[in-house]
Amino acid sequence: MRVMYVASEATPFIKSGGLADVIGSLPKETAKKDVESIVVIPKYQDMKFVDQIEYVTNFDIYMGWRKRYCGIFKAEVDGVTFYFIDNEQYFGRPGLYGYDDDYERFAFFDFAVLELISHLNIKPDVLQLNDWQTAMIAMLYKERYCYYDYYQNIKIVFTIHNILFQGKADPKLLEEYFALDSYLYYNGNCRNDGCLNMMKAAIFYSDVITTVSPTYAKEILTDQYGEGLQSILEMRKHDLYGILNGVDYDVINPSKDQTIVKKYSARSVKNGKLENKLALQRQVGLPEDPEVALIGIVTRLTEQKGLDLIINQFEAMCQRKVQIVILGSGDRMYEDALKGAAWAHQDKVSFQCKYDFVLSNRIYAGCDMFLMPSLFEPCGLSQMMSLKYGTIPIVRETGGLADSVQPYNEFEQTGTGFSFSNYNAHEMMDTIDYALHTFYDYPDAWDAIVQRAMAEKLDWDASAEQYIRLFASLL
Ligand code: ADP
C-alpha cells in the first residue's frame, strides 16, 4: 500500500503547531509497518535541513489562466520520502501563513500535489489530506483528476485537526484559482454561509473523514463544537472516524530529555522530580519548597485553552497551599490579566510570558500537576506529555483530553489524572481542590497515580495501526 500524506507543515522541516508533529510522526510509524509512506509539503524559505534536500525536477502548473513554475525537491527521513513543492513567489517568504494571498498559495500547492503524482509516476492508493490548506485536493480530484486514466481509484482521506480553521473564501475563487465551474458552489458542494468553504468541500468529497480523537469526532457533530459544519458532518457521520494522535516517546521522555536538570524514569521519579522541582522554582523565581504542590500551565493564551476559567478562579487558587507557574503567550487580554495576578502573588505565582521550549520541558518535569481546562481540544499534546513526565493532569473532559486522561477513582484506585465535565470555573476549582487533597493527604495514592500516568502508552504504535486498518478498508 502506498499512502501520500499531504500537509502544510511537517517536522523536522517546518513547524507552527501540532499538525507538524502528526505529519512528522504518523508516516514514520506507518513506514515501519510496511506502508510506503510519502509526505508532500511546501518548500518554505524558513525550512530547516535545506542542505539535505535535493532537486528532482520541475514543470508548469496551470491554475485557471495562470501559468506557474513548480519545482520538486526530495529527502528521505526514517524510511519516509518527503517531497517539497517549490515556487519562490508563493513560498519564498518568512513564516508559513497569514498572507493576503494564502488561498492562492495553497490552491497552487493543491494543483502541484496532483500534478506531482503523474510527473513522478507515484500514484498512491490513498491520499491523506490535512486541514483546509489541502482540502480542495479532494474536490479537484473528484471533479476533475479522477476522470483521467492515470489517476483512477485513488482513495481520499481528510483529517480535521481543528475545525475552527475552515478556509472560508470568496466564492469567485472557485473559478479563479481552482478552474472549477461555479455551479459546484451554487449546488452546495462547497458552500457554507455564503462562502466557498474548503473544509466543507473536503468533508463532502472525501471517501472518509477522520479527526484527532474519538471524543472530538462526536463533539463536532453538535452545534456547540461543529463551527457551522455540523450538518454536513452529520450527513457523513458513518464515514467519520476519531483516531487519537500519539506522541513520540523517543523525544517526549523524561529519561532521554537533555533539557531537564535531572533525567528520571518511573523508578526514579520521586527523586528525579524533586530535583527538577527545586531547579524550576529557582529558575522562575519562586521560593524553593519541596513540599508545596506546584501546578504548571504551558499553553497558547487563547480562549480555546480555558483561560477564562483560570483567570476567574485565580484568586481562589492563590488562597490554597500551592505554587503556580505559567508559560505562554497569546491574546493581550489574557497576558495582561496573568501579569497582574502574578504581580499580586509574587511568592506563589510565576508568569513567563514567552515561547520557551526548554522551560516548557522543565515545567513538565518539575511540576506536580498540570492544569488544562480547555473549552475544546481536538487532541492536545500537553496532557500526554505531562502524563509521561509523571505530572498529573487536571483537565476538562473534552476532545482528546477526555480520551487520554483517565479520571482518578479513589475507591478502585484507578486513573491517571483529575477531570471535570462542564465548562464551569467552580467545577474546575472543586477538581483542583480534590487533586490537592489527594496530593497532601494521601501521598501513597498520589504516588500510585504518578506510576499509572507514566505507564500509560499513548505513542503512535496503536494509532498508526488504526490508520492503516482504515486505509486498507478503502482499497
Ligand atoms: P495546541 O496545538 O492547540 O497549541 P497542544 O497541547 O496540542 O495544543 O500542543 C501545544 C504544544 O506547544 C505543547 O507541546 C506545548 O508544550 C507547546 N507550547 C505551548 N505554548 C508554549 C510556550 N509558550 N513555550 C513552549 N512550548 C509551548
CSV table of C-alpha atoms in Angstrom, one decimal, residues 10-447:
chain,number,residue,atom,x,y,z
A,10,ALA,CA,5.8,18.6,9.0
A,11,THR,CA,8.6,18.1,11.5
A,12,PRO,CA,11.6,18.1,11.3
A,13,PHE,CA,11.4,20.6,8.4
A,14,ILE,CA,8.9,23.2,9.4
A,15,LYS,CA,6.5,23.6,12.3
A,16,SER,CA,4.0,26.1,13.6
A,17,GLY,CA,1.7,23.7,15.6
A,18,GLY,CA,0.6,20.2,16.4
A,19,LEU,CA,-0.2,19.3,12.7
A,20,ALA,CA,3.6,19.3,12.0
A,21,ASP,CA,4.2,16.8,14.8
A,22,VAL,CA,1.5,14.5,13.4
A,23,ILE,CA,2.9,14.6,9.9
A,24,GLY,CA,6.4,14.1,11.2
A,25,SER,CA,5.4,11.0,13.3
A,26,LEU,CA,2.5,9.2,11.7
A,27,PRO,CA,4.2,8.5,8.3
A,28,LYS,CA,7.3,7.4,10.1
A,29,GLU,CA,5.3,4.9,12.1
A,30,THR,CA,3.3,3.6,9.0
A,31,ALA,CA,6.6,3.2,7.1
A,32,LYS,CA,7.8,0.9,9.9
A,33,LYS,CA,4.7,-1.2,9.4
A,34,ASP,CA,5.4,-1.8,5.7
A,35,VAL,CA,3.3,1.0,4.2
A,36,GLU,CA,5.1,3.0,1.5
A,37,SER,CA,4.8,6.5,3.1
A,38,ILE,CA,5.3,9.7,1.1
A,39,VAL,CA,4.9,13.2,2.5
A,40,VAL,CA,4.3,16.3,0.4
A,41,ILE,CA,4.7,19.9,1.9
A,42,PRO,CA,5.6,23.3,0.5
A,43,LYS,CA,9.3,24.3,0.4
A,44,TYR,CA,9.3,27.3,2.7
A,45,GLN,CA,12.0,29.8,3.0
A,46,ASP,CA,12.4,29.2,6.8
A,47,MET,CA,12.7,25.4,6.4
A,48,LYS,CA,15.3,23.5,8.3
A,49,PHE,CA,17.7,20.9,6.9
A,50,VAL,CA,17.6,22.6,3.4
A,51,ASP,CA,21.1,21.3,2.8
A,52,GLN,CA,19.7,17.7,3.0
A,53,ILE,CA,17.1,18.1,0.2
A,54,GLU,CA,17.9,17.5,-3.4
A,55,TYR,CA,16.4,18.9,-6.6
A,56,VAL,CA,14.3,16.4,-8.6
A,57,THR,CA,12.5,18.1,-11.5
A,58,ASN,CA,10.2,21.0,-12.4
A,59,PHE,CA,7.1,21.5,-14.5
A,60,ASP,CA,4.4,24.1,-15.1
A,61,ILE,CA,1.1,24.4,-13.2
A,62,TYR,CA,-2.0,25.9,-14.8
A,63,MET,CA,-4.4,27.5,-12.3
A,64,GLY,CA,-7.1,29.0,-14.4
A,65,TRP,CA,-5.3,31.5,-16.7
A,66,ARG,CA,-2.2,31.4,-14.5
A,67,LYS,CA,0.9,29.5,-15.6
A,68,ARG,CA,3.3,28.9,-12.6
A,69,TYR,CA,6.7,27.3,-12.1
A,70,CYS,CA,6.7,24.3,-9.9
A,71,GLY,CA,10.0,22.8,-8.6
A,72,ILE,CA,10.2,19.5,-6.8
A,73,PHE,CA,12.7,18.7,-4.1
A,74,LYS,CA,13.1,15.4,-2.2
A,75,ALA,CA,14.5,14.0,1.0
A,76,GLU,CA,14.5,10.6,2.8
A,77,VAL,CA,13.9,10.6,6.5
A,78,ASP,CA,13.4,7.5,8.7
A,79,GLY,CA,12.0,5.5,5.8
A,80,VAL,CA,9.7,8.2,4.6
A,81,THR,CA,10.1,10.0,1.3
A,82,PHE,CA,9.4,13.8,1.6
A,83,TYR,CA,8.7,15.9,-1.5
A,84,PHE,CA,8.8,19.7,-1.3
A,85,ILE,CA,6.8,21.9,-3.7
A,86,ASP,CA,9.0,24.9,-4.7
A,87,ASN,CA,7.8,28.2,-6.0
A,88,GLU,CA,9.6,31.3,-4.9
A,89,GLN,CA,6.7,33.7,-5.4
A,90,TYR,CA,4.4,31.7,-3.1
A,91,PHE,CA,6.7,30.1,-0.5
A,92,GLY,CA,9.9,32.2,-0.6
A,93,ARG,CA,8.9,34.4,2.3
A,94,PRO,CA,9.2,34.3,6.1
A,95,GLY,CA,6.8,32.2,8.1
A,96,LEU,CA,4.0,29.8,6.9
A,97,TYR,CA,0.6,31.5,6.9
A,98,GLY,CA,-1.1,34.8,7.4
A,99,TYR,CA,-0.6,36.4,4.0
A,100,ASP,CA,-3.3,38.0,2.0
A,101,ASP,CA,-2.8,35.6,-0.9
A,102,ASP,CA,-2.9,32.4,1.3
A,103,TYR,CA,-5.8,31.0,-0.7
A,104,GLU,CA,-3.8,31.4,-4.0
A,105,ARG,CA,-0.7,30.0,-2.5
A,106,PHE,CA,-2.4,26.8,-1.3
A,107,ALA,CA,-4.5,26.5,-4.4
A,108,PHE,CA,-1.2,26.3,-6.3
A,109,PHE,CA,0.1,23.8,-3.7
A,110,ASP,CA,-3.1,21.6,-4.2
A,111,PHE,CA,-2.6,21.6,-8.0
A,112,ALA,CA,1.1,20.9,-7.6
A,113,VAL,CA,0.4,17.8,-5.4
A,114,LEU,CA,-2.0,16.3,-8.0
A,115,GLU,CA,0.4,17.1,-10.9
A,116,LEU,CA,3.4,15.7,-9.0
A,117,ILE,CA,1.7,12.3,-8.9
A,118,SER,CA,1.8,11.8,-12.6
A,119,HIS,CA,5.0,13.7,-13.3
A,120,LEU,CA,6.9,11.4,-10.9
A,121,ASN,CA,4.7,8.4,-11.6
A,122,ILE,CA,4.0,7.8,-7.9
A,123,LYS,CA,0.3,7.2,-7.9
A,124,PRO,CA,-0.8,6.5,-4.3
A,125,ASP,CA,-3.5,4.1,-3.2
A,126,VAL,CA,-4.5,6.7,-0.5
A,127,LEU,CA,-4.2,10.4,-0.5
A,128,GLN,CA,-4.3,11.6,3.1
A,129,LEU,CA,-5.2,15.3,3.3
A,130,ASN,CA,-4.9,17.6,6.4
A,131,ASP,CA,-6.9,20.8,7.2
A,132,TRP,CA,-8.1,23.5,4.8
A,133,GLN,CA,-4.8,24.1,3.1
A,134,THR,CA,-5.1,20.7,1.4
A,135,ALA,CA,-8.9,20.3,1.5
A,136,MET,CA,-9.5,21.4,-2.1
A,137,ILE,CA,-7.4,18.5,-3.4
A,138,ALA,CA,-10.4,16.3,-2.6
A,139,MET,CA,-12.7,18.4,-4.8
A,140,LEU,CA,-10.2,18.8,-7.6
A,141,TYR,CA,-9.6,15.0,-7.6
A,142,LYS,CA,-13.3,14.1,-7.6
A,143,GLU,CA,-14.4,16.7,-10.1
A,144,ARG,CA,-11.5,16.5,-12.5
A,145,TYR,CA,-8.4,14.3,-12.0
A,146,CYS,CA,-10.2,11.1,-11.2
A,147,TYR,CA,-11.5,11.1,-14.8
A,148,TYR,CA,-8.0,10.9,-16.3
A,149,ASP,CA,-6.9,7.3,-16.8
A,150,TYR,CA,-3.7,7.6,-14.8
A,151,TYR,CA,-5.5,8.9,-11.7
A,152,GLN,CA,-8.3,6.4,-11.3
A,153,ASN,CA,-9.0,4.7,-8.0
A,154,ILE,CA,-7.2,6.9,-5.5
A,155,LYS,CA,-8.9,7.0,-2.2
A,156,ILE,CA,-9.2,10.3,-0.3
A,157,VAL,CA,-8.9,10.6,3.5
A,158,PHE,CA,-9.4,14.0,5.0
A,159,THR,CA,-8.2,14.7,8.6
A,160,ILE,CA,-9.6,17.6,10.6
A,161,HIS,CA,-7.0,18.8,13.2
A,162,ASN,CA,-9.1,21.9,14.3
A,163,ILE,CA,-12.5,22.6,12.9
A,164,LEU,CA,-12.1,26.3,13.7
A,165,PHE,CA,-9.9,26.9,10.6
A,166,GLN,CA,-12.0,26.1,7.6
A,167,GLY,CA,-10.6,28.1,4.7
A,168,LYS,CA,-13.6,30.4,4.1
A,169,ALA,CA,-13.1,32.3,0.9
A,170,ASP,CA,-14.9,34.4,-1.7
A,171,PRO,CA,-17.0,32.1,-4.0
A,172,LYS,CA,-15.3,33.6,-7.0
A,173,LEU,CA,-12.1,31.9,-6.1
A,174,LEU,CA,-13.6,28.5,-7.2
A,175,GLU,CA,-13.3,29.5,-10.8
A,176,GLU,CA,-10.4,32.0,-10.4
A,177,TYR,CA,-7.9,29.6,-8.7
A,178,PHE,CA,-9.4,26.2,-9.0
A,179,ALA,CA,-10.8,26.4,-12.5
A,180,LEU,CA,-14.0,24.7,-11.4
A,181,ASP,CA,-17.4,25.7,-12.5
A,182,SER,CA,-19.4,27.9,-10.2
A,183,TYR,CA,-22.4,25.6,-10.3
A,184,LEU,CA,-20.4,23.4,-7.9
A,185,TYR,CA,-20.7,26.3,-5.5
A,186,TYR,CA,-24.3,27.0,-6.1
A,187,ASN,CA,-25.3,23.4,-5.7
A,188,GLY,CA,-23.9,23.5,-2.2
A,189,ASN,CA,-21.0,21.1,-2.6
A,190,CYS,CA,-18.5,23.6,-1.2
A,191,ARG,CA,-20.8,26.4,0.0
A,192,ASN,CA,-21.4,27.4,3.6
A,193,ASP,CA,-22.7,30.6,5.0
A,194,GLY,CA,-22.3,32.4,1.7
A,195,CYS,CA,-18.6,31.5,1.4
A,196,LEU,CA,-16.6,29.0,-0.5
A,197,ASN,CA,-15.7,26.7,2.4
A,198,MET,CA,-12.8,24.5,1.7
A,199,MET,CA,-13.2,22.2,4.7
A,200,LYS,CA,-16.8,21.6,3.7
A,201,ALA,CA,-15.7,20.6,0.2
A,202,ALA,CA,-13.3,18.1,1.7
A,203,ILE,CA,-16.0,16.7,4.0
A,204,PHE,CA,-18.3,16.4,1.1
A,205,TYR,CA,-15.8,14.8,-1.4
A,206,SER,CA,-13.5,12.6,0.7
A,207,ASP,CA,-14.1,8.9,1.0
A,208,VAL,CA,-13.6,9.1,4.7
A,209,ILE,CA,-13.1,11.9,7.2
A,210,THR,CA,-11.0,11.5,10.3
A,211,THR,CA,-10.3,13.7,13.3
A,212,VAL,CA,-7.7,13.5,16.0
A,213,SER,CA,-9.6,11.9,18.9
A,214,PRO,CA,-12.8,9.8,19.2
A,215,THR,CA,-14.5,12.3,21.5
A,216,TYR,CA,-13.8,15.2,19.2
A,217,ALA,CA,-15.3,13.1,16.4
A,218,LYS,CA,-18.6,13.0,18.3
A,219,GLU,CA,-18.4,16.6,19.5
A,220,ILE,CA,-18.0,18.2,16.0
A,221,LEU,CA,-21.4,16.7,15.2
A,222,THR,CA,-23.0,19.1,17.7
A,223,ASP,CA,-24.0,22.8,17.4
A,224,GLN,CA,-21.7,23.6,20.3
A,225,TYR,CA,-18.5,22.3,18.6
A,226,GLY,CA,-19.3,22.0,14.9
A,227,GLU,CA,-18.5,25.6,14.0
A,228,GLY,CA,-21.2,25.6,11.3
A,229,LEU,CA,-20.1,22.3,9.7
A,230,GLN,CA,-22.2,20.0,11.9
A,231,SER,CA,-24.9,19.4,9.3
A,232,ILE,CA,-22.6,18.3,6.6
A,233,LEU,CA,-20.7,16.2,9.1
A,234,GLU,CA,-24.0,14.7,10.2
A,235,MET,CA,-24.5,13.6,6.6
A,236,ARG,CA,-21.2,11.9,6.6
A,237,LYS,CA,-21.1,10.6,10.1
A,238,HIS,CA,-20.9,7.0,9.1
A,239,ASP,CA,-17.6,7.8,7.3
A,240,LEU,CA,-16.3,9.9,10.2
A,241,TYR,CA,-13.6,8.4,12.5
A,242,GLY,CA,-11.7,9.7,15.5
A,243,ILE,CA,-8.2,8.4,15.9
A,244,LEU,CA,-6.2,9.7,18.9
A,245,ASN,CA,-2.9,11.3,18.0
A,246,GLY,CA,0.1,9.7,19.6
A,247,VAL,CA,3.3,11.2,21.0
A,248,ASP,CA,6.8,10.3,20.1
A,249,TYR,CA,8.4,8.8,23.2
A,250,ASP,CA,11.9,9.0,21.5
A,251,VAL,CA,11.5,12.7,22.1
A,252,ILE,CA,9.0,13.1,24.8
A,253,ASN,CA,10.6,11.1,27.6
A,254,PRO,CA,12.0,12.2,30.9
A,255,SER,CA,14.6,9.5,30.8
A,256,LYS,CA,16.0,10.9,27.5
A,257,ASP,CA,15.3,14.7,27.8
A,258,GLN,CA,18.6,16.6,27.5
A,259,THR,CA,16.9,19.9,28.5
A,260,ILE,CA,15.8,19.0,32.1
A,261,VAL,CA,18.0,19.3,35.1
A,262,LYS,CA,17.8,15.6,36.1
A,263,LYS,CA,16.6,12.8,33.9
A,264,TYR,CA,14.4,10.2,35.5
A,265,SER,CA,12.3,7.1,34.8
A,266,ALA,CA,9.2,5.7,36.6
A,267,ARG,CA,11.6,4.0,39.1
A,268,SER,CA,13.5,7.2,40.0
A,269,VAL,CA,10.6,9.5,39.6
A,270,LYS,CA,10.5,10.7,43.3
A,271,ASN,CA,14.0,12.0,43.5
A,272,GLY,CA,14.1,13.0,39.9
A,273,LYS,CA,11.1,15.1,40.0
A,274,LEU,CA,12.2,16.7,43.3
A,275,GLU,CA,15.5,17.9,41.8
A,276,ASN,CA,13.7,19.2,38.8
A,277,LYS,CA,11.1,20.9,41.0
A,278,LEU,CA,13.7,22.8,43.1
A,279,ALA,CA,15.6,23.8,40.0
A,280,LEU,CA,12.4,25.0,38.3
A,281,GLN,CA,11.4,27.1,41.4
A,282,ARG,CA,14.9,28.7,41.4
A,283,GLN,CA,14.7,29.4,37.6
A,284,VAL,CA,11.3,31.1,37.7
A,285,GLY,CA,11.8,33.0,40.9
A,286,LEU,CA,9.5,31.0,43.3
A,287,PRO,CA,10.5,30.1,46.9
A,288,GLU,CA,12.3,26.7,46.9
A,289,ASP,CA,9.9,24.4,48.6
A,290,PRO,CA,9.9,20.6,48.1
A,291,GLU,CA,6.5,20.2,49.9
A,292,VAL,CA,4.2,22.6,48.2
A,293,ALA,CA,2.0,21.5,45.3
A,294,LEU,CA,3.4,23.0,42.1
A,295,ILE,CA,0.9,23.5,39.3
A,296,GLY,CA,2.1,24.1,35.8
A,297,ILE,CA,0.4,25.6,32.8
A,298,VAL,CA,2.1,25.6,29.3
A,299,THR,CA,-0.2,27.0,26.6
A,300,ARG,CA,-1.1,29.4,23.9
A,301,LEU,CA,-3.1,32.1,25.7
A,302,THR,CA,-6.4,31.8,23.8
A,303,GLU,CA,-10.0,31.2,24.6
A,304,GLN,CA,-9.7,27.6,23.5
A,305,LYS,CA,-7.3,26.7,26.3
A,306,GLY,CA,-9.8,27.7,29.1
A,307,LEU,CA,-8.0,30.9,30.2
A,308,ASP,CA,-11.3,32.4,31.2
A,309,LEU,CA,-11.8,29.7,33.9
A,310,ILE,CA,-8.2,30.1,35.1
A,311,ILE,CA,-8.4,33.8,35.4
A,312,ASN,CA,-11.9,33.6,37.0
A,313,GLN,CA,-10.5,31.3,39.8
A,314,PHE,CA,-7.0,32.7,40.1
A,315,GLU,CA,-7.6,34.4,43.4
A,316,ALA,CA,-9.2,31.3,44.8
A,317,MET,CA,-6.3,29.2,43.7
A,318,CYS,CA,-3.9,31.5,45.4
A,319,GLN,CA,-5.7,31.1,48.7
A,320,ARG,CA,-4.6,27.4,48.6
A,321,LYS,CA,-1.3,26.0,49.6
A,322,VAL,CA,0.1,26.0,46.0
A,323,GLN,CA,2.6,27.5,43.7
A,324,ILE,CA,1.7,28.2,40.0
A,325,VAL,CA,4.0,28.5,37.1
A,326,ILE,CA,2.5,29.6,33.8
A,327,LEU,CA,4.4,29.6,30.5
A,328,GLY,CA,2.6,31.1,27.5
A,329,SER,CA,1.9,34.0,25.2
A,330,GLY,CA,-1.0,35.0,23.0
A,331,ASP,CA,-4.0,37.2,23.5
A,332,ARG,CA,-3.2,40.5,25.1
A,333,MET,CA,-6.2,40.4,27.4
A,334,TYR,CA,-5.0,37.1,29.0
A,335,GLU,CA,-1.4,38.2,29.1
A,336,ASP,CA,-2.4,41.4,31.0
A,337,ALA,CA,-4.6,39.5,33.4
A,338,LEU,CA,-1.9,37.0,34.2
A,339,LYS,CA,0.7,39.6,34.6
A,340,GLY,CA,-1.5,41.4,37.2
A,341,ALA,CA,-2.2,38.2,39.1
A,342,ALA,CA,1.4,37.2,39.2
A,343,TRP,CA,2.4,40.6,40.4
A,344,ALA,CA,-0.2,40.4,43.2
A,345,HIS,CA,1.1,37.0,44.3
A,346,GLN,CA,4.8,37.0,43.8
A,347,ASP,CA,5.5,34.4,46.4
A,348,LYS,CA,3.2,31.9,44.7
A,349,VAL,CA,2.9,32.7,41.0
A,350,SER,CA,5.4,33.0,38.2
A,351,PHE,CA,4.2,34.0,34.8
A,352,GLN,CA,6.7,33.6,31.9
A,353,CYS,CA,5.2,35.4,29.0
A,354,LYS,CA,7.1,33.9,26.1
A,355,TYR,CA,7.6,30.8,24.0
A,356,ASP,CA,10.4,28.7,25.5
A,357,PHE,CA,10.9,25.1,24.6
A,358,VAL,CA,13.5,24.3,27.3
A,359,LEU,CA,11.4,25.9,30.1
A,360,SER,CA,8.3,24.0,28.9
A,361,ASN,CA,10.1,20.7,29.3
A,362,ARG,CA,11.3,21.8,32.8
A,363,ILE,CA,7.8,22.6,33.7
A,364,TYR,CA,6.6,19.2,32.6
A,365,ALA,CA,9.4,17.6,34.6
A,366,GLY,CA,9.3,19.8,37.7
A,367,CYS,CA,5.6,20.3,38.5
A,368,ASP,CA,3.3,18.1,40.4
A,369,MET,CA,0.2,18.9,38.5
A,370,PHE,CA,-0.6,20.3,35.0
A,371,LEU,CA,-3.7,22.4,34.5
A,372,MET,CA,-5.5,22.3,31.1
A,373,PRO,CA,-9.2,23.2,31.4
A,374,SER,CA,-9.8,23.6,27.6
A,375,LEU,CA,-13.0,24.9,26.1
A,376,PHE,CA,-12.4,22.5,23.3
A,377,GLU,CA,-9.4,20.3,22.5
A,378,PRO,CA,-9.3,18.3,19.2
A,379,CYS,CA,-6.5,16.1,20.7
A,380,GLY,CA,-4.0,18.0,22.8
A,381,LEU,CA,-0.4,17.2,23.3
A,382,SER,CA,0.4,18.8,26.6
A,383,GLN,CA,-1.6,16.5,28.7
A,384,MET,CA,0.0,13.5,27.1
A,385,MET,CA,3.4,15.0,27.7
A,386,SER,CA,2.6,15.7,31.4
A,387,LEU,CA,1.4,12.1,31.8
A,388,LYS,CA,4.7,10.8,30.5
A,389,TYR,CA,6.6,13.1,32.9
A,390,GLY,CA,4.5,12.0,35.9
A,391,THR,CA,2.9,15.4,36.2
A,392,ILE,CA,-0.7,14.7,37.0
A,393,PRO,CA,-3.1,16.4,34.5
A,394,ILE,CA,-6.2,18.3,35.7
A,395,VAL,CA,-8.3,18.6,32.6
A,396,ARG,CA,-11.8,19.4,31.3
A,397,GLU,CA,-13.4,16.3,29.7
A,398,THR,CA,-13.4,17.4,26.1
A,399,GLY,CA,-11.9,16.0,22.9
A,400,GLY,CA,-8.6,14.3,23.3
A,401,LEU,CA,-8.4,15.3,27.0
A,402,ALA,CA,-11.3,13.0,27.7
A,403,ASP,CA,-9.7,10.2,25.6
A,404,SER,CA,-6.2,10.4,27.2
A,405,VAL,CA,-6.7,11.2,30.9
A,406,GLN,CA,-8.5,8.6,33.0
A,407,PRO,CA,-10.2,10.3,36.0
A,408,TYR,CA,-8.9,9.2,39.4
A,409,ASN,CA,-11.2,6.8,41.2
A,410,GLU,CA,-10.3,6.7,44.9
A,411,PHE,CA,-12.4,3.6,45.6
A,412,GLU,CA,-11.0,1.5,42.9
A,413,GLN,CA,-7.6,3.2,42.9
A,414,THR,CA,-7.6,3.7,39.2
A,415,GLY,CA,-7.0,6.7,37.0
A,416,THR,CA,-4.2,8.9,35.7
A,417,GLY,CA,-5.5,12.4,36.4
A,418,PHE,CA,-8.3,14.6,37.5
A,419,SER,CA,-11.1,15.9,35.3
A,420,PHE,CA,-14.4,17.8,35.3
A,421,SER,CA,-17.2,17.9,32.8
A,422,ASN,CA,-18.8,21.3,32.4
A,423,TYR,CA,-17.1,24.5,31.3
A,424,ASN,CA,-17.6,26.0,34.7
A,425,ALA,CA,-15.0,27.8,36.8
A,426,HIS,CA,-16.3,26.4,40.1
A,427,GLU,CA,-16.3,22.8,38.8
A,428,MET,CA,-12.6,23.3,37.8
A,429,MET,CA,-11.8,24.7,41.3
A,430,ASP,CA,-13.5,21.8,43.0
A,431,THR,CA,-11.4,19.4,40.9
A,432,ILE,CA,-8.2,21.3,41.7
A,433,ASP,CA,-9.2,21.0,45.4
A,434,TYR,CA,-9.8,17.3,45.1
A,435,ALA,CA,-6.3,16.9,43.5
A,436,LEU,CA,-4.7,19.0,46.2
A,437,HIS,CA,-6.5,16.9,48.9
A,438,THR,CA,-5.2,13.7,47.4
A,439,PHE,CA,-1.7,15.1,47.0
A,440,TYR,CA,-1.4,16.3,50.6
A,441,ASP,CA,-3.5,13.8,52.5
A,442,TYR,CA,-2.9,10.6,50.5
A,443,PRO,CA,0.7,10.6,49.3
A,444,ASP,CA,0.7,6.9,48.6
A,445,ALA,CA,-2.3,7.1,46.4
A,446,TRP,CA,-0.7,10.1,44.7
A,447,ASP,CA,2.5,8.1,44.0
